[in-house]
Structures are given as structure tokens and as C-alpha cells.
Amino acid sequence: MLALAQKPDGSWGQSMLAIPSVRSTGFEGVGTINAVRRLLEYGWGAESPPLVRARRLLFRLLAEDDDPAYLFDFAKARGDEDLARRGRGILREAAAAALAQAGYEGDPRLRGAARRIIDRIADYLRSPLAQKPWVRVGNKQVLAGEAAPPSMYALSMLAYMPLFRTEHHEALDRLYRHLTQPMPRQESMQLCGSKIVPQPHLVLGDLLPHRNAVDADVPAALHWLELMARLGFLRRNENWTKLFDRFLDDRDREGVWHPHKGTATPRSSSPFVWPSFPLEESAEGDDRWTDVTFRLGLIARLSGRSIEPV
């Protein structure tokens, strides 16, 4: 159904980052980048027809095409160069994440974009601004316009580029220290030109500091743990490891996970989780626990643990 919804130009409509609403049936309203990543999670190969058709669009976004038609979700920014530049930057990182997940790590276009992304993040993390990134605008504390914390898209891109990460190990060490620092109390808002805009994709610290964060959004917690495992950070962090072990403790004798409290199927409102959760169509019986059980096995394997078939 998702593949058949693709348009002849390789897109899934006028959006790149949208997700279907909770009231929609099927995949109505999905953005192209999220559709591509969902198909990859389903196991579709990079050379399958839908992904080949979408590839041209993704590489064009990677180059930050300044054609206003390629602003997609940020079309309202036309005429405001600061906002348009922000939109192109977000789309570039999101496209890089999708292309990396599709296996294009060796493509020079992706490597060039990845180098610019990691250099910008590393320059920020080693600068004094990283220690005090906030400025007061009116009665609000917002991120300075020059602040460049890592985004969820940048983390996803790096998660699927293992060889690239080894070439930039110093930047990855700085990134790990940033991701383990406490989250600030301020909302993720940033000064962009003369406007203050929300930046929910930016990661300002540890998104999984305690059990309450896990219980509040199980799919988002699993997504974070998987990202950290792919980045090689999970084994380095005692707290994340304990939280992962708690997930494992909630399995039954057959290795199937069940909620620590209640019997409700885990749900998430995070748009960053949608491409990978839930993949199981059925929400009845033991099928409700398929996605979490699968993710736990995947995270265990990514973090170097042995998998014992039951």
C-alpha cells in the first residue's frame, strides 16, 4: 500500500517529513523521506523500484537545491532567506539519514554532505558557545542563531555510516559527551534571523535519563537505545545499559516482551519514531508485543550481545 501510493515523480506528495495523522487509515499524508525509511524498515532493498524513483529527489535535497519548489514542508519560508536556509538544512540532514539507511555510505555525494554536517556539529561542540548556547530575546531564553547542536536526523545518518564514524572518532567522542549531558529546562527554540522558531529535531542532551522517560514513551525509548547502539554509545553508558536490561527483564519465558505496567499497546507521538514503529499491522493478542520484542533483539545484536533463539 505504501509503495503504490508513490507519485510518478518519486515523491509521496508535497511533504518530506510529514507522518499520517492518528485518524488516517493507511499511509495518507506521509512525507517522502518517512515513506522511504519505512520501506527500508520493512525490508525493501535500495534497488527496488519505489526507492530508485525516490533516490533522485533525495540526492537533490542533499545538495540543498535553492529552487523554492524544493522547500516542501518549509514552503512558507519562501521570501525569507534565513528561514529558507533553515528549511533546506533540515531537509538535507533528513535526506542524508534516509540515504545512509539505504546503504549509500560510499557515495561521494553523501560523504561530502556528511562531512559538512559533522564538521558543523564538531565546530559547535568544541566552541565556548556549546557551554552557553542561550540568549535572551524578550522574556525568553532561546538558542543563539549560531548554535548548531546535533539533530535527530544527523544522529540517524551517522548511525548508518560506520566507516565514516571511524574517520571522525574525535568528533564522535565530543558528540557522546554532548548526548550524555542533562537536558536543559528551556524549550528547543532558536533565533533564526529576526524570528524565534521551534527546533524539535535538535538534541540538546540525554533524551533517556531515567525510568520515567522510558515509561512515558516506550517506542521513543527504544528508538533512542537503537540509535545509541548503532553509534556504539550504548555499551559506554551505564544508565542506558541498565534501562535496556530492564526491558529484557520484562520478557516472559518465551522471550516475548510485555509491558512493565498495564496491557496497553505501546504508542508514540514522536514523528522520529514513526518510520520504524509499529511495523506489525495487528494490534491484538500477542501480536501487540511483536515490535518491541523485535527491537530488543535488534538492539542486543547491535550492542554485541549474543542472541539465543527460543
PDB file of C-alpha atoms in Angstrom:
ATOM      1  CA  MET A   1       0.000   0.000   0.000  1.00  0.00           C
ATOM      2  CA  LEU A   2       2.770   2.421   0.871  1.00  0.00           C
ATOM      3  CA  ALA A   3       4.726   1.716  -2.324  1.00  0.00           C
ATOM      4  CA  LEU A   4       1.634   2.056  -4.502  1.00  0.00           C
ATOM      5  CA  ALA A   5       0.919   5.499  -3.028  1.00  0.00           C
ATOM      6  CA  GLN A   6       4.118   6.892  -4.587  1.00  0.00           C
ATOM      7  CA  LYS A   7       3.714   9.584  -7.265  1.00  0.00           C
ATOM      8  CA  PRO A   8       5.276   9.260 -10.744  1.00  0.00           C
ATOM      9  CA  ASP A   9       7.950  11.828  -9.827  1.00  0.00           C
ATOM     10  CA  GLY A  10       9.178   9.601  -6.974  1.00  0.00           C
ATOM     11  CA  SER A  11       7.551  11.584  -4.181  1.00  0.00           C
ATOM     12  CA  TRP A  12       4.639  10.782  -1.901  1.00  0.00           C
ATOM     13  CA  GLY A  13       3.148  14.247  -2.239  1.00  0.00           C
ATOM     14  CA  GLN A  14       4.079  17.773  -1.212  1.00  0.00           C
ATOM     15  CA  SER A  15       5.809  16.822   2.017  1.00  0.00           C
ATOM     16  CA  MET A  16       9.072  15.201   3.001  1.00  0.00           C
ATOM     17  CA  LEU A  17       8.776  14.914   6.773  1.00  0.00           C
ATOM     18  CA  ALA A  18       5.044  14.544   7.474  1.00  0.00           C
ATOM     19  CA  ILE A  19       3.580  11.442   9.096  1.00  0.00           C
ATOM     20  CA  PRO A  20      -0.004  10.176   8.777  1.00  0.00           C
ATOM     21  CA  SER A  21      -2.419  11.583  11.332  1.00  0.00           C
ATOM     22  CA  VAL A  22      -3.705   9.296  14.068  1.00  0.00           C
ATOM     23  CA  ARG A  23      -7.155   9.445  12.440  1.00  0.00           C
ATOM     24  CA  SER A  24      -5.992   8.468   8.947  1.00  0.00           C
ATOM     25  CA  THR A  25      -6.215   4.950   7.594  1.00  0.00           C
ATOM     26  CA  GLY A  26      -3.189   3.538   5.808  1.00  0.00           C
ATOM     27  CA  PHE A  27      -0.442   5.983   4.880  1.00  0.00           C
ATOM     28  CA  GLU A  28      -2.414   9.035   3.801  1.00  0.00           C
ATOM     29  CA  GLY A  29      -0.360  12.226   4.165  1.00  0.00           C
ATOM     30  CA  VAL A  30       3.021  10.558   4.644  1.00  0.00           C
ATOM     31  CA  GLY A  31       6.101  12.513   3.584  1.00  0.00           C
ATOM     32  CA  THR A  32       8.596  11.121   1.083  1.00  0.00           C
ATOM     33  CA  ILE A  33      11.570  10.764   3.438  1.00  0.00           C
ATOM     34  CA  ASN A  34       9.479   8.994   6.072  1.00  0.00           C
ATOM     35  CA  ALA A  35       7.949   6.752   3.401  1.00  0.00           C
ATOM     36  CA  VAL A  36      11.406   5.771   2.147  1.00  0.00           C
ATOM     37  CA  ARG A  37      12.658   4.990   5.641  1.00  0.00           C
ATOM     38  CA  ARG A  38       9.524   2.985   6.414  1.00  0.00           C
ATOM     39  CA  LEU A  39      10.007   0.858   3.281  1.00  0.00           C
ATOM     40  CA  LEU A  40      13.621   0.253   4.303  1.00  0.00           C
ATOM     41  CA  GLU A  41      12.416  -0.876   7.735  1.00  0.00           C
ATOM     42  CA  TYR A  42      10.009  -3.254   6.021  1.00  0.00           C
ATOM     43  CA  GLY A  43      12.992  -4.790   4.255  1.00  0.00           C
ATOM     44  CA  TRP A  44      12.704  -3.255   0.781  1.00  0.00           C
ATOM     45  CA  GLY A  45      16.049  -3.049  -0.991  1.00  0.00           C
ATOM     46  CA  ALA A  46      17.628   0.184  -2.181  1.00  0.00           C
ATOM     47  CA  GLU A  47      17.319  -1.023  -5.776  1.00  0.00           C
ATOM     48  CA  SER A  48      13.590  -1.750  -5.553  1.00  0.00           C
ATOM     49  CA  PRO A  49      11.597   0.464  -7.971  1.00  0.00           C
ATOM     50  CA  PRO A  50       9.973   2.799  -5.390  1.00  0.00           C
ATOM     51  CA  LEU A  51      13.307   3.570  -3.719  1.00  0.00           C
ATOM     52  CA  VAL A  52      15.113   4.017  -7.019  1.00  0.00           C
ATOM     53  CA  ARG A  53      12.456   6.553  -8.086  1.00  0.00           C
ATOM     54  CA  ALA A  54      12.780   8.447  -4.786  1.00  0.00           C
ATOM     55  CA  ARG A  55      16.581   8.488  -4.907  1.00  0.00           C
ATOM     56  CA  ARG A  56      16.855  11.403  -7.330  1.00  0.00           C
ATOM     57  CA  LEU A  57      14.774  13.636  -5.051  1.00  0.00           C
ATOM     58  CA  LEU A  58      16.813  12.713  -2.007  1.00  0.00           C
ATOM     59  CA  PHE A  59      20.126  13.478  -3.663  1.00  0.00           C
ATOM     60  CA  ARG A  60      18.743  16.789  -4.874  1.00  0.00           C
ATOM     61  CA  LEU A  61      17.798  17.686  -1.309  1.00  0.00           C
ATOM     62  CA  LEU A  62      21.253  16.589  -0.203  1.00  0.00           C
ATOM     63  CA  ALA A  63      22.714  19.323  -2.388  1.00  0.00           C
ATOM     64  CA  GLU A  64      20.410  21.901  -0.735  1.00  0.00           C
ATOM     65  CA  ASP A  65      18.824  22.842  -4.063  1.00  0.00           C
ATOM     66  CA  ASP A  66      17.839  26.511  -3.796  1.00  0.00           C
ATOM     67  CA  ASP A  67      14.829  26.086  -6.092  1.00  0.00           C
ATOM     68  CA  PRO A  68      11.861  27.268  -3.961  1.00  0.00           C
ATOM     69  CA  ALA A  69       9.892  24.253  -5.193  1.00  0.00           C
ATOM     70  CA  TYR A  70      12.231  22.026  -3.197  1.00  0.00           C
ATOM     71  CA  LEU A  71      11.416  23.556   0.177  1.00  0.00           C
ATOM     72  CA  PHE A  72       8.457  21.151   0.554  1.00  0.00           C
ATOM     73  CA  ASP A  73       7.470  21.265   4.269  1.00  0.00           C
ATOM     74  CA  PHE A  74       9.070  24.720   4.570  1.00  0.00           C
ATOM     75  CA  ALA A  75       7.345  26.316   1.572  1.00  0.00           C
ATOM     76  CA  LYS A  76       6.071  29.142   3.776  1.00  0.00           C
ATOM     77  CA  ALA A  77       9.683  30.260   4.191  1.00  0.00           C
ATOM     78  CA  ARG A  78       9.835  31.498   0.590  1.00  0.00           C
ATOM     79  CA  GLY A  79      10.910  35.115   0.610  1.00  0.00           C
ATOM     80  CA  ASP A  80      12.678  34.844   3.980  1.00  0.00           C
ATOM     81  CA  GLU A  81      16.218  33.669   3.260  1.00  0.00           C
ATOM     82  CA  ASP A  82      17.018  32.874   6.900  1.00  0.00           C
ATOM     83  CA  LEU A  83      14.014  30.568   7.256  1.00  0.00           C
ATOM     84  CA  ALA A  84      14.553  29.098   3.799  1.00  0.00           C
ATOM     85  CA  ARG A  85      18.166  28.292   4.671  1.00  0.00           C
ATOM     86  CA  ARG A  86      16.982  26.618   7.872  1.00  0.00           C
ATOM     87  CA  GLY A  87      14.456  24.542   5.935  1.00  0.00           C
ATOM     88  CA  ARG A  88      16.991  23.437   3.345  1.00  0.00           C
ATOM     89  CA  GLY A  89      19.392  22.435   6.135  1.00  0.00           C
ATOM     90  CA  ILE A  90      16.777  20.279   7.877  1.00  0.00           C
ATOM     91  CA  LEU A  91      15.777  18.602   4.613  1.00  0.00           C
ATOM     92  CA  ARG A  92      19.430  17.967   3.767  1.00  0.00           C
ATOM     93  CA  GLU A  93      20.070  16.160   7.051  1.00  0.00           C
ATOM     94  CA  ALA A  94      16.832  14.176   6.786  1.00  0.00           C
ATOM     95  CA  ALA A  95      17.670  13.138   3.214  1.00  0.00           C
ATOM     96  CA  ALA A  96      21.185  12.167   4.327  1.00  0.00           C
ATOM     97  CA  ALA A  97      19.696   9.953   7.050  1.00  0.00           C
ATOM     98  CA  ALA A  98      17.460   8.171   4.524  1.00  0.00           C
ATOM     99  CA  LEU A  99      20.278   7.680   2.016  1.00  0.00           C
ATOM    100  CA  ALA A 100      22.621   6.379   4.713  1.00  0.00           C
ATOM    101  CA  GLN A 101      19.979   3.908   5.868  1.00  0.00           C
ATOM    102  CA  ALA A 102      19.561   2.802   2.242  1.00  0.00           C
ATOM    103  CA  GLY A 103      23.245   1.889   2.142  1.00  0.00           C
ATOM    104  CA  TYR A 104      24.799   4.767   0.203  1.00  0.00           C
ATOM    105  CA  GLU A 105      27.611   5.364   2.701  1.00  0.00           C
ATOM    106  CA  GLY A 106      30.230   5.038  -0.034  1.00  0.00           C
ATOM    107  CA  ASP A 107      28.580   7.551  -2.376  1.00  0.00           C
ATOM    108  CA  PRO A 108      30.769  10.697  -2.571  1.00  0.00           C
ATOM    109  CA  ARG A 109      27.699  12.935  -2.557  1.00  0.00           C
ATOM    110  CA  LEU A 110      26.523  11.547   0.766  1.00  0.00           C
ATOM    111  CA  ARG A 111      30.020  11.502   2.219  1.00  0.00           C
ATOM    112  CA  GLY A 112      30.515  15.143   1.239  1.00  0.00           C
ATOM    113  CA  ALA A 113      27.260  16.176   2.881  1.00  0.00           C
ATOM    114  CA  ALA A 114      28.036  14.059   5.951  1.00  0.00           C
ATOM    115  CA  ARG A 115      31.439  15.708   6.282  1.00  0.00           C
ATOM    116  CA  ARG A 116      29.872  19.168   6.224  1.00  0.00           C
ATOM    117  CA  ILE A 117      27.280  18.102   8.791  1.00  0.00           C
ATOM    118  CA  ILE A 118      29.762  16.529  11.226  1.00  0.00           C
ATOM    119  CA  ASP A 119      32.226  19.414  10.836  1.00  0.00           C
ATOM    120  CA  ARG A 120      29.499  21.936  11.678  1.00  0.00           C
ATOM    121  CA  ILE A 121      28.456  19.949  14.752  1.00  0.00           C
ATOM    122  CA  ALA A 122      32.052  19.381  15.882  1.00  0.00           C
ATOM    123  CA  ASP A 123      32.929  23.070  15.475  1.00  0.00           C
ATOM    124  CA  TYR A 124      29.964  23.954  17.636  1.00  0.00           C
ATOM    125  CA  LEU A 125      30.704  21.340  20.325  1.00  0.00           C
ATOM    126  CA  ARG A 126      34.311  22.488  20.727  1.00  0.00           C
ATOM    127  CA  SER A 127      33.350  26.180  20.862  1.00  0.00           C
ATOM    128  CA  PRO A 128      32.507  28.170  24.017  1.00  0.00           C
ATOM    129  CA  LEU A 129      29.006  28.608  22.606  1.00  0.00           C
ATOM    130  CA  ALA A 130      28.232  24.950  23.344  1.00  0.00           C
ATOM    131  CA  GLN A 131      28.587  25.670  27.079  1.00  0.00           C
ATOM    132  CA  LYS A 132      26.294  28.706  26.972  1.00  0.00           C
ATOM    133  CA  PRO A 133      24.159  28.491  23.816  1.00  0.00           C
ATOM    134  CA  TRP A 134      21.250  30.531  25.184  1.00  0.00           C
ATOM    135  CA  VAL A 135      20.443  34.172  24.535  1.00  0.00           C
ATOM    136  CA  ARG A 136      17.608  36.242  25.940  1.00  0.00           C
ATOM    137  CA  VAL A 137      15.059  37.562  23.481  1.00  0.00           C
ATOM    138  CA  GLY A 138      12.339  39.477  25.278  1.00  0.00           C
ATOM    139  CA  ASN A 139      11.336  37.265  28.202  1.00  0.00           C
ATOM    140  CA  LYS A 140      12.526  34.028  26.580  1.00  0.00           C
ATOM    141  CA  GLN A 141      15.764  32.091  26.650  1.00  0.00           C
ATOM    142  CA  VAL A 142      16.380  30.717  23.154  1.00  0.00           C
ATOM    143  CA  LEU A 143      19.266  29.126  21.302  1.00  0.00           C
ATOM    144  CA  ALA A 144      21.575  31.586  19.608  1.00  0.00           C
ATOM    145  CA  GLY A 145      21.328  31.630  15.845  1.00  0.00           C
ATOM    146  CA  GLU A 146      24.903  30.330  15.567  1.00  0.00           C
ATOM    147  CA  ALA A 147      24.250  27.313  17.824  1.00  0.00           C
ATOM    148  CA  ALA A 148      24.440  24.013  15.915  1.00  0.00           C
ATOM    149  CA  PRO A 149      23.560  21.077  18.197  1.00  0.00           C
ATOM    150  CA  PRO A 150      23.137  17.675  16.541  1.00  0.00           C
ATOM    151  CA  SER A 151      19.714  16.829  15.166  1.00  0.00           C
ATOM    152  CA  MET A 152      17.840  13.528  15.252  1.00  0.00           C
ATOM    153  CA  TYR A 153      18.425  13.338  11.510  1.00  0.00           C
ATOM    154  CA  ALA A 154      22.174  13.824  11.871  1.00  0.00           C
ATOM    155  CA  LEU A 155      22.294  11.100  14.531  1.00  0.00           C
ATOM    156  CA  SER A 156      20.367   8.739  12.255  1.00  0.00           C
ATOM    157  CA  MET A 157      22.722   9.493   9.382  1.00  0.00           C
ATOM    158  CA  LEU A 158      25.783   8.745  11.497  1.00  0.00           C
ATOM    159  CA  ALA A 159      24.159   5.607  12.902  1.00  0.00           C
ATOM    160  CA  TYR A 160      24.146   4.067   9.414  1.00  0.00           C
ATOM    161  CA  MET A 161      27.658   5.194   8.406  1.00  0.00           C
ATOM    162  CA  PRO A 162      30.059   3.044  10.492  1.00  0.00           C
ATOM    163  CA  LEU A 163      33.127   3.584   8.299  1.00  0.00           C
ATOM    164  CA  PHE A 164      32.562   7.329   8.223  1.00  0.00           C
ATOM    165  CA  ARG A 165      32.329   7.365  12.026  1.00  0.00           C
ATOM    166  CA  THR A 166      35.738   5.736  12.418  1.00  0.00           C
ATOM    167  CA  GLU A 167      37.221   8.515  10.279  1.00  0.00           C
ATOM    168  CA  HIS A 168      35.778  11.142  12.637  1.00  0.00           C
ATOM    169  CA  HIS A 169      36.270   9.468  16.019  1.00  0.00           C
ATOM    170  CA  GLU A 170      37.249  12.694  17.793  1.00  0.00           C
ATOM    171  CA  ALA A 171      34.011  14.364  16.725  1.00  0.00           C
ATOM    172  CA  LEU A 172      32.093  11.266  17.845  1.00  0.00           C
ATOM    173  CA  ASP A 173      33.697  11.465  21.307  1.00  0.00           C
ATOM    174  CA  ARG A 174      32.526  15.058  21.628  1.00  0.00           C
ATOM    175  CA  LEU A 175      29.104  14.029  20.393  1.00  0.00           C
ATOM    176  CA  TYR A 176      28.883  11.292  23.047  1.00  0.00           C
ATOM    177  CA  ARG A 177      29.692  13.761  25.813  1.00  0.00           C
ATOM    178  CA  HIS A 178      27.007  16.105  24.484  1.00  0.00           C
ATOM    179  CA  LEU A 179      24.374  13.348  24.345  1.00  0.00           C
ATOM    180  CA  THR A 180      25.033  12.298  27.929  1.00  0.00           C
ATOM    181  CA  GLN A 181      24.703  15.746  29.480  1.00  0.00           C
ATOM    182  CA  PRO A 182      21.436  16.652  31.260  1.00  0.00           C
ATOM    183  CA  MET A 183      18.705  18.131  29.104  1.00  0.00           C
ATOM    184  CA  PRO A 184      18.209  21.869  29.676  1.00  0.00           C
ATOM    185  CA  ARG A 185      14.931  23.130  31.077  1.00  0.00           C
ATOM    186  CA  GLN A 186      14.426  25.532  28.198  1.00  0.00           C
ATOM    187  CA  GLU A 187      12.362  24.540  25.179  1.00  0.00           C
ATOM    188  CA  SER A 188      14.174  23.914  21.920  1.00  0.00           C
ATOM    189  CA  MET A 189      13.557  27.298  20.301  1.00  0.00           C
ATOM    190  CA  GLN A 190      16.127  29.155  18.231  1.00  0.00           C
ATOM    191  CA  LEU A 191      16.672  32.614  16.874  1.00  0.00           C
ATOM    192  CA  CYS A 192      16.530  32.476  13.079  1.00  0.00           C
ATOM    193  CA  GLY A 193      17.178  35.904  11.623  1.00  0.00           C
ATOM    194  CA  SER A 194      14.690  38.077  13.493  1.00  0.00           C
ATOM    195  CA  LYS A 195      12.257  35.246  14.245  1.00  0.00           C
ATOM    196  CA  ILE A 196      12.089  32.628  17.005  1.00  0.00           C
ATOM    197  CA  VAL A 197      11.287  29.182  15.612  1.00  0.00           C
ATOM    198  CA  PRO A 198      10.775  25.777  17.253  1.00  0.00           C
ATOM    199  CA  GLN A 199      13.569  23.262  16.678  1.00  0.00           C
ATOM    200  CA  PRO A 200      12.135  19.947  17.935  1.00  0.00           C
ATOM    201  CA  HIS A 201      14.620  17.970  15.838  1.00  0.00           C
ATOM    202  CA  LEU A 202      17.624  19.291  17.776  1.00  0.00           C
ATOM    203  CA  VAL A 203      19.059  17.102  20.541  1.00  0.00           C
ATOM    204  CA  LEU A 204      20.292  19.154  23.484  1.00  0.00           C
ATOM    205  CA  GLY A 205      21.219  16.336  25.859  1.00  0.00           C
ATOM    206  CA  ASP A 206      20.238  12.922  27.185  1.00  0.00           C
ATOM    207  CA  LEU A 207      16.730  12.029  25.985  1.00  0.00           C
ATOM    208  CA  LEU A 208      16.588   8.910  28.168  1.00  0.00           C
ATOM    209  CA  PRO A 209      17.884   9.835  31.623  1.00  0.00           C
ATOM    210  CA  HIS A 210      15.640   7.648  33.806  1.00  0.00           C
ATOM    211  CA  ARG A 211      12.852   5.065  34.002  1.00  0.00           C
ATOM    212  CA  ASN A 212      10.105   7.669  33.894  1.00  0.00           C
ATOM    213  CA  ALA A 213      11.257   8.734  30.435  1.00  0.00           C
ATOM    214  CA  VAL A 214      11.062   5.103  29.287  1.00  0.00           C
ATOM    215  CA  ASP A 215       7.582   4.563  30.714  1.00  0.00           C
ATOM    216  CA  ALA A 216       6.336   7.830  29.221  1.00  0.00           C
ATOM    217  CA  ASP A 217       7.117   6.729  25.645  1.00  0.00           C
ATOM    218  CA  VAL A 218       8.327   3.149  25.155  1.00  0.00           C
ATOM    219  CA  PRO A 219       8.726   3.365  21.337  1.00  0.00           C
ATOM    220  CA  ALA A 220      10.751   6.593  21.625  1.00  0.00           C
ATOM    221  CA  ALA A 221      12.932   4.976  24.306  1.00  0.00           C
ATOM    222  CA  LEU A 222      13.599   2.001  22.023  1.00  0.00           C
ATOM    223  CA  HIS A 223      14.378   4.328  19.137  1.00  0.00           C
ATOM    224  CA  TRP A 224      16.934   6.160  21.267  1.00  0.00           C
ATOM    225  CA  LEU A 225      18.522   2.944  22.507  1.00  0.00           C
ATOM    226  CA  GLU A 226      18.778   1.618  18.949  1.00  0.00           C
ATOM    227  CA  LEU A 227      20.413   4.836  17.762  1.00  0.00           C
ATOM    228  CA  MET A 228      22.879   4.701  20.636  1.00  0.00           C
ATOM    229  CA  ALA A 229      23.630   1.034  19.912  1.00  0.00           C
ATOM    230  CA  ARG A 230      24.281   1.757  16.235  1.00  0.00           C
ATOM    231  CA  LEU A 231      26.532   4.678  17.167  1.00  0.00           C
ATOM    232  CA  GLY A 232      28.486   2.432  19.557  1.00  0.00           C
ATOM    233  CA  PHE A 233      27.433   4.517  22.566  1.00  0.00           C
ATOM    234  CA  LEU A 234      25.102   2.096  24.370  1.00  0.00           C
ATOM    235  CA  ARG A 235      27.857  -0.096  25.800  1.00  0.00           C
ATOM    236  CA  ARG A 236      29.702   3.004  27.043  1.00  0.00           C
ATOM    237  CA  ASN A 237      26.785   4.289  29.097  1.00  0.00           C
ATOM    238  CA  GLU A 238      25.887   2.506  32.325  1.00  0.00           C
ATOM    239  CA  ASN A 239      22.486   4.165  32.698  1.00  0.00           C
ATOM    240  CA  TRP A 240      21.274   3.337  29.172  1.00  0.00           C
ATOM    241  CA  THR A 241      22.518  -0.218  29.632  1.00  0.00           C
ATOM    242  CA  LYS A 242      20.520  -0.575  32.850  1.00  0.00           C
ATOM    243  CA  LEU A 243      17.396   0.767  31.152  1.00  0.00           C
ATOM    244  CA  PHE A 244      17.880  -1.713  28.323  1.00  0.00           C
ATOM    245  CA  ASP A 245      18.360  -4.544  30.823  1.00  0.00           C
ATOM    246  CA  ARG A 246      15.074  -3.522  32.418  1.00  0.00           C
ATOM    247  CA  PHE A 247      13.387  -4.056  29.060  1.00  0.00           C
ATOM    248  CA  LEU A 248      14.932  -7.513  28.898  1.00  0.00           C
ATOM    249  CA  ASP A 249      13.699  -8.296  32.410  1.00  0.00           C
ATOM    250  CA  ASP A 250      10.130  -7.703  31.213  1.00  0.00           C
ATOM    251  CA  ARG A 251      10.239 -10.668  28.832  1.00  0.00           C
ATOM    252  CA  ASP A 252       8.356 -13.877  29.563  1.00  0.00           C
ATOM    253  CA  ARG A 253       9.774 -17.418  29.466  1.00  0.00           C
ATOM    254  CA  GLU A 254       9.498 -17.486  25.680  1.00  0.00           C
ATOM    255  CA  GLY A 255      11.434 -14.254  25.321  1.00  0.00           C
ATOM    256  CA  VAL A 256       8.393 -12.136  24.449  1.00  0.00           C
ATOM    257  CA  TRP A 257       8.300  -8.654  25.960  1.00  0.00           C
ATOM    258  CA  HIS A 258       5.252  -7.468  27.931  1.00  0.00           C
ATOM    259  CA  PRO A 259       4.588  -4.015  29.390  1.00  0.00           C
ATOM    260  CA  HIS A 260       6.018  -3.363  32.816  1.00  0.00           C
ATOM    261  CA  LYS A 261       2.640  -1.894  33.772  1.00  0.00           C
ATOM    262  CA  GLY A 262      -0.777  -2.495  32.203  1.00  0.00           C
ATOM    263  CA  THR A 263      -1.607  -4.213  28.922  1.00  0.00           C
ATOM    264  CA  ALA A 264      -1.887  -1.287  26.508  1.00  0.00           C
ATOM    265  CA  THR A 265      -0.066  -1.461  23.183  1.00  0.00           C
ATOM    266  CA  PRO A 266       2.899   0.972  23.215  1.00  0.00           C
ATOM    267  CA  ARG A 267       2.267   4.155  21.222  1.00  0.00           C
ATOM    268  CA  SER A 268       4.318   7.227  20.449  1.00  0.00           C
ATOM    269  CA  SER A 269       3.532  10.710  19.204  1.00  0.00           C
ATOM    270  CA  SER A 270       7.138  11.326  18.134  1.00  0.00           C
ATOM    271  CA  PRO A 271       7.486  11.846  14.365  1.00  0.00           C
ATOM    272  CA  PHE A 272      11.036  10.481  14.543  1.00  0.00           C
ATOM    273  CA  VAL A 273       9.740   7.083  15.697  1.00  0.00           C
ATOM    274  CA  TRP A 274       7.059   6.606  13.023  1.00  0.00           C
ATOM    275  CA  PRO A 275       9.255   5.125  10.243  1.00  0.00           C
ATOM    276  CA  SER A 276      10.194   2.163  12.426  1.00  0.00           C
ATOM    277  CA  PHE A 277       7.325   1.688  14.882  1.00  0.00           C
ATOM    278  CA  PRO A 278       4.964  -0.063  14.745  1.00  0.00           C
ATOM    279  CA  LEU A 279       5.656  -2.314  11.759  1.00  0.00           C
ATOM    280  CA  GLU A 280       3.234  -5.033  12.849  1.00  0.00           C
ATOM    281  CA  GLU A 281      -0.246  -4.451  11.417  1.00  0.00           C
ATOM    282  CA  SER A 282      -2.117  -6.414  14.065  1.00  0.00           C
ATOM    283  CA  ALA A 283      -2.753  -4.853  17.464  1.00  0.00           C
ATOM    284  CA  GLU A 284      -4.461  -7.849  19.013  1.00  0.00           C
ATOM    285  CA  GLY A 285      -3.284 -10.695  21.205  1.00  0.00           C
ATOM    286  CA  ASP A 286       0.429 -11.388  21.446  1.00  0.00           C
ATOM    287  CA  ASP A 287       0.963  -9.562  18.138  1.00  0.00           C
ATOM    288  CA  ARG A 288       0.873  -6.378  20.223  1.00  0.00           C
ATOM    289  CA  TRP A 289       4.317  -7.195  21.600  1.00  0.00           C
ATOM    290  CA  THR A 290       5.984  -8.146  18.310  1.00  0.00           C
ATOM    291  CA  ASP A 291       7.548  -4.770  17.560  1.00  0.00           C
ATOM    292  CA  VAL A 292       9.084  -4.247  20.982  1.00  0.00           C
ATOM    293  CA  THR A 293      10.370  -7.830  21.144  1.00  0.00           C
ATOM    294  CA  PHE A 294      11.947  -7.480  17.707  1.00  0.00           C
ATOM    295  CA  ARG A 295      13.596  -4.156  18.592  1.00  0.00           C
ATOM    296  CA  LEU A 296      15.050  -5.607  21.773  1.00  0.00           C
ATOM    297  CA  GLY A 297      16.675  -8.402  19.802  1.00  0.00           C
ATOM    298  CA  LEU A 298      17.985  -5.938  17.235  1.00  0.00           C
ATOM    299  CA  ILE A 299      19.427  -3.618  19.892  1.00  0.00           C
ATOM    300  CA  ALA A 300      21.039  -6.571  21.655  1.00  0.00           C
ATOM    301  CA  ARG A 301      22.677  -7.698  18.436  1.00  0.00           C
ATOM    302  CA  LEU A 302      23.841  -4.166  17.575  1.00  0.00           C
ATOM    303  CA  SER A 303      25.383  -3.794  21.025  1.00  0.00           C
ATOM    304  CA  GLY A 304      27.346  -7.027  20.696  1.00  0.00           C
ATOM    305  CA  ARG A 305      25.205  -9.325  22.815  1.00  0.00           C
ATOM    306  CA  SER A 306      24.534 -12.906  21.800  1.00  0.00           C
ATOM    307  CA  ILE A 307      21.082 -13.869  20.554  1.00  0.00           C
ATOM    308  CA  GLU A 308      19.684 -17.192  21.708  1.00  0.00           C
ATOM    309  CA  PRO A 309      16.724 -18.497  19.638  1.00  0.00           C
ATOM    310  CA  VAL A 310      13.827 -19.707  21.789  1.00  0.00           C
TER     311      VAL A 310
END
